[in-house]
Short mmCIF file of C-alpha atoms and ligand atoms in Angstrom, two decimals:
data_model
loop_
_atom_site.label_atom_id
_atom_site.label_comp_id
_atom_site.label_asym_id
_atom_site.label_seq_id
_atom_site.Cartn_x
_atom_site.Cartn_y
_atom_site.Cartn_z
CA MET A 24 -205.10 -161.35 235.33
CA SER A 25 -202.77 -161.07 232.34
CA ALA A 26 -201.88 -157.67 230.96
CA PRO A 27 -203.90 -156.43 227.97
CA ASP A 28 -202.12 -156.78 224.63
CA GLU A 29 -201.16 -153.14 224.19
CA GLN A 30 -199.04 -153.49 227.36
CA ILE A 31 -196.80 -156.18 225.85
CA CYS A 32 -194.40 -156.07 222.92
CA THR A 33 -192.66 -159.19 221.63
CA LEU A 34 -189.61 -158.87 219.39
CA ILE A 35 -187.67 -161.66 217.72
CA SER A 36 -183.87 -161.38 217.65
CA PRO A 37 -183.44 -157.61 217.96
CA LEU A 38 -180.19 -156.35 216.42
CA ASP A 39 -178.10 -153.28 217.13
CA MET A 40 -176.22 -152.68 213.90
CA HIS A 41 -173.71 -150.13 215.30
CA ILE A 42 -172.20 -150.41 218.80
CA HIS A 43 -169.00 -149.42 220.58
CA PHE A 44 -167.98 -151.99 223.19
CA ARG A 45 -164.39 -150.75 223.88
CA GLU A 46 -162.05 -153.14 225.71
CA GLY A 47 -161.10 -154.31 229.22
CA ALA A 48 -163.18 -153.19 232.19
CA MET A 49 -165.37 -150.92 230.04
CA LEU A 50 -166.22 -153.81 227.72
CA ARG A 51 -167.10 -156.01 230.66
CA THR A 52 -169.46 -153.29 231.97
CA VAL A 53 -171.23 -152.39 228.74
CA ALA A 54 -171.29 -155.52 226.55
CA PRO A 55 -173.63 -157.54 228.82
CA LEU A 56 -176.16 -154.67 228.70
CA SER A 57 -176.44 -155.01 224.92
CA ALA A 58 -176.27 -158.80 225.03
CA ARG A 59 -179.18 -158.91 227.50
CA ASP A 60 -181.63 -157.17 225.14
CA PHE A 61 -180.25 -157.93 221.67
CA ALA A 62 -179.45 -161.09 219.69
CA GLY A 63 -176.50 -159.51 217.92
CA GLY A 64 -174.78 -156.32 217.00
CA VAL A 65 -172.19 -154.76 214.74
CA ILE A 66 -169.07 -154.02 216.79
CA MET A 67 -167.09 -150.92 215.86
CA PRO A 68 -163.30 -151.23 215.38
CA ASN A 69 -162.15 -147.75 216.56
CA LEU A 70 -160.00 -149.04 219.40
CA VAL A 71 -156.48 -147.81 220.18
CA PRO A 72 -154.75 -149.13 218.12
CA PRO A 73 -157.56 -149.82 215.64
CA VAL A 74 -158.79 -153.33 214.80
CA ASP A 75 -157.05 -153.52 211.44
CA ASN A 76 -155.67 -157.02 211.17
CA LEU A 77 -157.01 -160.53 211.56
CA GLU A 78 -155.06 -161.39 214.68
CA ARG A 79 -156.28 -158.31 216.57
CA LEU A 80 -159.84 -158.92 215.35
CA LEU A 81 -159.89 -162.51 216.59
CA ARG A 82 -158.42 -161.50 219.95
CA TYR A 83 -161.02 -158.73 220.26
CA ARG A 84 -163.86 -161.10 219.41
CA ALA A 85 -162.63 -163.59 222.00
CA GLU A 86 -162.59 -160.82 224.62
CA ILE A 87 -166.19 -159.89 223.72
CA GLU A 88 -167.30 -163.51 223.80
CA ALA A 89 -165.79 -164.00 227.23
CA ALA A 90 -167.80 -161.01 228.52
CA ILE A 91 -171.17 -162.22 227.16
CA SER A 92 -170.88 -165.98 227.02
CA GLY A 93 -174.20 -167.83 227.07
CA MET A 94 -176.27 -164.67 226.48
CA GLY A 95 -177.34 -165.50 222.90
CA PHE A 96 -175.63 -162.52 221.30
CA THR A 97 -173.58 -162.64 218.10
CA PRO A 98 -170.89 -159.96 217.80
CA TYR A 99 -170.70 -159.09 214.11
CA MET A 100 -167.13 -157.87 213.80
CA THR A 101 -165.82 -155.04 211.63
CA LEU A 102 -162.34 -154.20 210.43
CA PHE A 103 -161.02 -150.63 210.52
CA PHE A 104 -160.56 -149.42 206.95
CA ARG A 105 -157.03 -149.02 205.59
CA ALA A 106 -155.41 -150.11 202.34
CA TYR A 107 -155.70 -153.92 202.39
CA SER A 108 -154.38 -156.50 199.95
CA GLU A 109 -156.70 -159.05 198.41
CA ALA A 110 -155.00 -161.79 200.44
CA GLU A 111 -155.65 -159.93 203.70
CA LEU A 112 -159.31 -159.38 202.88
CA ARG A 113 -159.82 -162.97 201.73
CA ALA A 114 -158.39 -164.21 205.03
CA VAL A 115 -160.51 -161.93 207.19
CA ARG A 116 -163.77 -162.17 205.21
CA PRO A 117 -165.26 -165.18 207.06
CA HIS A 118 -164.83 -163.32 210.36
CA ILE A 119 -166.35 -159.93 209.54
CA ILE A 120 -169.64 -158.38 208.52
CA GLY A 121 -167.94 -155.40 206.90
CA VAL A 122 -165.15 -152.84 206.91
CA LYS A 123 -165.70 -149.50 208.64
CA LEU A 124 -164.30 -146.40 206.98
CA TYR A 125 -163.57 -143.27 209.01
CA PRO A 126 -162.31 -140.11 207.34
CA ALA A 127 -159.19 -139.18 209.32
CA GLY A 128 -159.86 -137.20 212.48
CA VAL A 129 -163.66 -136.82 212.26
CA THR A 130 -164.45 -138.60 215.50
CA THR A 131 -163.15 -140.58 218.48
CA HIS A 132 -160.03 -142.62 217.63
CA SER A 133 -160.27 -142.02 213.88
CA GLU A 134 -156.79 -140.53 213.47
CA ALA A 135 -155.74 -143.56 211.41
CA GLY A 136 -158.65 -143.02 209.01
CA VAL A 137 -158.68 -142.15 205.33
CA GLN A 138 -157.12 -138.83 204.23
CA ASN A 139 -158.40 -138.89 200.67
CA ILE A 140 -161.26 -141.09 199.51
CA ARG A 141 -159.57 -141.67 196.13
CA ASP A 142 -156.78 -143.51 197.97
CA ALA A 143 -159.40 -145.93 199.25
CA GLU A 144 -160.57 -147.02 195.83
CA PRO A 145 -158.21 -149.96 195.16
CA THR A 146 -159.29 -151.57 198.45
CA LEU A 147 -162.97 -150.80 197.76
CA GLU A 148 -162.63 -152.57 194.42
CA ILE A 149 -161.41 -155.71 196.16
CA MET A 150 -164.21 -155.45 198.73
CA GLU A 151 -166.76 -155.14 195.95
CA ASP A 152 -165.37 -158.27 194.27
CA LEU A 153 -165.32 -160.23 197.53
CA GLY A 154 -168.81 -159.07 198.57
CA ILE A 155 -167.64 -157.31 201.76
CA PRO A 156 -169.93 -154.44 202.83
CA LEU A 157 -168.53 -150.96 203.48
CA LEU A 158 -169.71 -149.08 206.56
CA VAL A 159 -168.98 -145.36 206.56
CA HIS A 160 -168.80 -142.55 209.09
CA GLY A 161 -169.93 -139.98 206.54
CA GLU A 162 -168.70 -136.58 207.70
CA THR A 163 -166.28 -134.07 206.23
CA SER A 164 -164.14 -131.79 208.39
CA GLY A 165 -166.26 -128.74 207.44
CA PHE A 166 -168.60 -126.67 209.63
CA VAL A 167 -170.04 -129.06 212.20
CA LEU A 168 -173.70 -128.78 211.14
CA ASP A 169 -172.83 -129.25 207.46
CA ARG A 170 -170.42 -132.17 207.71
CA GLU A 171 -172.88 -134.92 206.81
CA ARG A 172 -174.50 -132.95 203.99
CA GLU A 173 -171.06 -132.19 202.56
CA PHE A 174 -170.24 -135.89 202.60
CA LEU A 175 -173.33 -136.96 200.60
CA PRO A 176 -171.67 -136.41 197.18
CA ILE A 177 -168.93 -138.82 198.32
CA TYR A 178 -171.59 -141.45 199.09
CA ALA A 179 -173.12 -140.82 195.65
CA HIS A 180 -169.72 -141.14 193.99
CA LEU A 181 -168.95 -144.41 195.80
CA ALA A 182 -172.40 -145.83 195.03
CA ARG A 183 -171.93 -145.11 191.31
CA ARG A 184 -168.29 -146.13 191.12
CA PHE A 185 -168.89 -149.43 192.99
CA PRO A 186 -172.43 -150.49 192.08
CA ARG A 187 -172.03 -154.02 193.54
CA LEU A 188 -170.62 -152.77 196.86
CA THR A 189 -173.10 -152.64 199.76
CA ILE A 190 -172.57 -149.23 201.36
CA VAL A 191 -174.04 -148.43 204.77
CA MET A 192 -174.31 -144.77 205.71
CA GLU A 193 -173.84 -145.02 209.45
CA HIS A 194 -175.89 -142.99 211.96
CA ILE A 195 -177.53 -140.65 209.43
CA THR A 196 -178.78 -137.37 210.88
CA THR A 197 -180.13 -135.30 207.98
CA ARG A 198 -183.21 -135.36 205.78
CA GLU A 199 -180.93 -135.21 202.73
CA ALA A 200 -179.23 -138.46 203.75
CA VAL A 201 -182.63 -140.12 204.08
CA ALA A 202 -183.51 -138.91 200.57
CA LEU A 203 -180.26 -140.29 199.15
CA LEU A 204 -181.37 -143.84 200.03
CA ASP A 205 -183.83 -143.71 197.15
CA GLU A 206 -181.22 -142.57 194.61
CA TYR A 207 -178.84 -145.54 194.68
CA PRO A 208 -179.82 -149.20 195.07
CA ASN A 209 -176.63 -150.10 196.95
CA LEU A 210 -176.94 -147.42 199.68
CA TYR A 211 -178.36 -148.35 203.09
CA ALA A 212 -178.35 -146.60 206.47
CA THR A 213 -178.40 -147.04 210.21
CA ILE A 214 -180.33 -144.66 212.48
CA THR A 215 -179.61 -144.20 216.19
CA LEU A 216 -182.12 -143.86 219.01
CA HIS A 217 -180.89 -140.46 220.12
CA HIS A 218 -181.14 -138.93 216.65
CA LEU A 219 -184.81 -139.97 216.62
CA GLN A 220 -185.33 -138.03 219.83
CA ILE A 221 -183.05 -135.01 220.17
CA THR A 222 -182.01 -131.97 218.17
CA LEU A 223 -179.10 -129.57 218.64
CA ASP A 224 -181.35 -127.63 221.00
CA ASP A 225 -181.31 -130.52 223.46
CA VAL A 226 -177.50 -130.60 223.33
CA ALA A 227 -176.66 -126.92 223.49
CA GLY A 228 -179.87 -124.85 223.53
CA GLY A 229 -179.88 -124.50 227.31
CA LEU A 230 -177.25 -125.60 229.78
CA LEU A 231 -174.73 -127.68 227.84
CA GLN A 232 -175.55 -131.41 228.00
CA PRO A 233 -172.30 -133.35 227.58
CA HIS A 234 -174.03 -136.73 227.70
CA LEU A 235 -175.95 -135.80 224.52
CA PHE A 236 -172.83 -134.64 222.68
CA CYS A 237 -171.93 -137.01 219.87
CA LYS A 238 -170.71 -137.18 216.28
CA PRO A 239 -172.52 -136.57 214.07
CA ILE A 240 -174.05 -133.84 216.20
CA ALA A 241 -177.88 -133.84 216.47
CA LYS A 242 -179.38 -131.52 213.84
CA ARG A 243 -182.63 -129.62 213.22
CA PRO A 244 -186.25 -130.61 213.99
CA GLU A 245 -186.91 -131.20 210.25
CA ASP A 246 -184.00 -133.64 210.15
CA ARG A 247 -185.24 -135.50 213.21
CA ALA A 248 -188.72 -135.68 211.65
CA ALA A 249 -187.31 -137.22 208.45
CA LEU A 250 -185.36 -139.82 210.47
CA LEU A 251 -188.45 -140.67 212.48
CA ARG A 252 -190.53 -141.13 209.33
CA ALA A 253 -187.86 -143.43 207.85
CA ALA A 254 -187.63 -145.51 211.05
CA LEU A 255 -191.36 -145.79 211.64
CA ALA A 256 -192.23 -146.74 208.04
CA PRO A 257 -189.74 -148.42 208.22
CA HIS A 258 -187.91 -147.56 205.05
CA PRO A 259 -186.73 -150.99 203.75
CA LYS A 260 -183.11 -149.76 203.60
CA VAL A 261 -182.79 -148.53 207.19
CA MET A 262 -181.72 -150.50 210.24
CA PHE A 263 -181.41 -149.69 213.91
CA GLY A 264 -177.85 -148.94 215.04
CA SER A 265 -177.60 -147.29 218.46
CA ASP A 266 -174.05 -145.94 218.12
CA SER A 267 -173.97 -146.51 221.87
CA ALA A 268 -170.55 -145.06 222.71
CA PRO A 269 -169.53 -145.19 226.37
CA HIS A 270 -166.96 -142.82 227.86
CA PRO A 271 -166.06 -142.56 231.55
CA VAL A 272 -167.86 -139.72 233.28
CA SER A 273 -164.50 -137.95 233.70
CA ALA A 274 -164.14 -137.75 229.89
CA LYS A 275 -167.71 -136.47 229.40
CA GLU A 276 -168.00 -133.95 232.22
CA ALA A 277 -164.79 -132.24 231.17
CA ALA A 278 -163.53 -129.08 229.50
CA ALA A 279 -162.92 -131.09 226.33
CA CYS A 280 -165.91 -133.43 226.32
CA ALA A 281 -165.59 -136.72 224.41
CA ALA A 282 -168.27 -137.44 221.77
CA GLY A 283 -170.66 -140.31 222.39
CA VAL A 284 -174.09 -141.16 223.82
CA PHE A 285 -174.24 -144.32 225.91
CA SER A 286 -177.68 -145.69 225.08
CA ALA A 287 -177.22 -149.48 225.28
CA PRO A 288 -179.15 -150.02 228.54
CA VAL A 289 -182.22 -148.09 227.38
CA ALA A 290 -182.18 -148.55 223.61
CA LEU A 291 -184.75 -151.30 223.22
CA PRO A 292 -187.26 -150.00 225.80
CA LEU A 293 -187.12 -146.46 224.38
CA LEU A 294 -187.57 -147.67 220.80
CA VAL A 295 -190.68 -149.56 221.93
CA GLU A 296 -191.88 -146.38 223.65
CA ILE A 297 -191.40 -144.34 220.45
CA PHE A 298 -193.09 -146.90 218.19
CA ALA A 299 -195.97 -147.29 220.70
CA GLN A 300 -196.47 -143.51 220.83
CA HIS A 301 -196.83 -143.53 217.04
CA ASP A 302 -199.11 -146.55 217.05
CA ALA A 303 -196.47 -148.39 215.02
CA LEU A 304 -195.44 -151.31 217.26
CA ASP A 305 -196.27 -153.73 214.46
CA ARG A 306 -193.51 -152.10 212.38
CA LEU A 307 -190.73 -152.24 214.95
CA GLN A 308 -189.71 -155.84 214.10
CA ALA A 309 -188.63 -154.74 210.61
CA PHE A 310 -186.61 -151.77 211.89
CA ILE A 311 -185.03 -153.67 214.77
CA SER A 312 -184.12 -156.92 212.99
CA ASP A 313 -185.73 -158.01 209.72
CA ASN A 314 -184.29 -155.24 207.54
CA ALA A 315 -180.78 -155.85 208.88
CA GLN A 316 -181.05 -159.61 208.36
CA ARG A 317 -182.08 -159.05 204.76
CA ILE A 318 -179.55 -156.30 203.99
CA TYR A 319 -176.55 -158.11 205.46
CA GLY A 320 -177.75 -161.68 204.86
CA VAL A 321 -177.23 -162.68 208.50
CA THR A 322 -179.24 -165.01 210.70
CA PRO A 323 -178.80 -164.16 214.39
CA PRO A 324 -179.62 -166.55 217.23
CA HIS A 325 -183.37 -166.93 217.75
CA LYS A 326 -184.07 -164.82 220.82
CA LYS A 327 -187.58 -163.84 221.86
CA VAL A 328 -187.53 -160.59 223.83
CA ILE A 329 -190.70 -159.60 225.67
CA LEU A 330 -191.18 -156.04 226.89
CA GLN A 331 -193.95 -154.83 229.15
CA ARG A 332 -195.24 -151.34 229.83
CA LYS A 333 -193.88 -151.04 233.36
CA PRO A 334 -192.13 -147.74 234.15
CA TRP A 335 -188.64 -147.76 235.68
CA THR A 336 -186.05 -145.15 236.53
CA VAL A 337 -182.76 -145.28 234.65
CA PRO A 338 -179.73 -145.49 236.99
CA GLN A 339 -177.32 -142.54 237.13
CA ARG A 340 -174.38 -144.77 236.32
CA TYR A 341 -173.38 -148.11 234.91
CA GLY A 342 -169.84 -148.48 236.24
CA ASP A 343 -168.42 -145.01 235.64
CA VAL A 344 -170.57 -144.27 232.59
CA THR A 345 -173.65 -142.05 232.62
CA PRO A 346 -176.35 -143.55 230.41
CA TYR A 347 -178.74 -141.77 228.09
CA TYR A 348 -181.91 -140.94 230.11
CA ALA A 349 -180.04 -141.15 233.46
CA GLY A 350 -182.50 -140.50 236.30
CA ARG A 351 -185.45 -140.36 233.92
CA THR A 352 -188.44 -142.65 233.62
CA VAL A 353 -188.67 -145.14 230.78
CA GLU A 354 -192.12 -146.58 230.20
CA TRP A 355 -191.20 -150.03 228.98
CA GLN A 356 -188.84 -152.72 230.19
CA VAL A 357 -187.64 -156.11 229.09
CA VAL A 358 -189.39 -158.67 231.30
CA GLN A 359 -188.36 -161.92 229.64
CA THR A 360 -185.94 -163.23 227.04
CA MET A 361 -186.11 -166.74 225.64
CA LEU A 362 -183.34 -168.36 223.62
O1 DOR B 22 -170.15 -139.74 219.11
C1 DOR B 22 -169.44 -140.62 218.66
N1 DOR B 22 -168.73 -141.42 219.46
N2 DOR B 22 -169.38 -140.77 217.34
C2 DOR B 22 -168.52 -141.63 216.77
O2 DOR B 22 -168.50 -141.71 215.56
C3 DOR B 22 -167.58 -142.41 217.60
C4 DOR B 22 -168.09 -142.58 218.94
C5 DOR B 22 -167.05 -143.09 219.92
O3 DOR B 22 -166.33 -144.02 219.57
O4 DOR B 22 -166.99 -142.58 221.03
ZN1 ZN B 23 -170.07 -145.10 216.12
#
């Protein structure tokens, strides 16, 4: 007997529009987990040293492709923001989906980021002319709970100053950031899985949970509720971006814990679980793929991913990385993918 319909969810070409793959052995552990469930993803450039020139970018993409060959996954590459000449950007444009801007020092491996946003403007002008999207880690160096809110006027300034530049507010965590989407036509956003599920209470309200510690830090219940409303609608300007960010267990379970939630192996099943709980499975396709395809103008490989309601227990480790939901039950799983 075949399973009744509400036990099956079919998605076409799911995309993860914000992922950290790292390099070397870590890349080879984590990249296939994304490539199994997704048809493509936006690969972050915060390596050491950063991906900030064409040669490094092409070498990095080749390393990714070697780790996931034949899996029907397109790595959409990004360049780490610095002052670039027009010639440099023209040369790299065919190979990238956008340029990722980090304010200096706000997160993992962002030391080479931007000190003063005004200094970025000549390069942003060239990007606007060449039609290269700008992806932004939008946090100041202020009080940790206020960093995103304090950054919102910078988003507003950039959106006004560069009206033809596509600006993606990465991993938004506040209701004010959601509201800003409706103020400027050229502002878009990604939303992670974990920010749809957790608040600061889950991170630090009881025993400290290093595997839930990330930047931007999870905020208040009202913020989570606003993110959930935007994802479930879905707001036409939001896309899924996991911000899956693996660190070895030794860097997480440490006196100085690294920021990052490693959600790649559970991202798609848990999103289906959330949308099913809200009776919104018919709206997941837009959040997980269609909005991103429209916003970025990309066409990923056609990949049909079928999930079934079939509980499983998340492993404690993938290599030496502890995943989000380790040891917990996830209701849905991918049972078939067809290229
Ligand atoms: O928690 C985070 N981890 N936030 C980021 O912005 C970077 C990421 C990482 O690379 O580990
Ligand atoms: Zn990130």
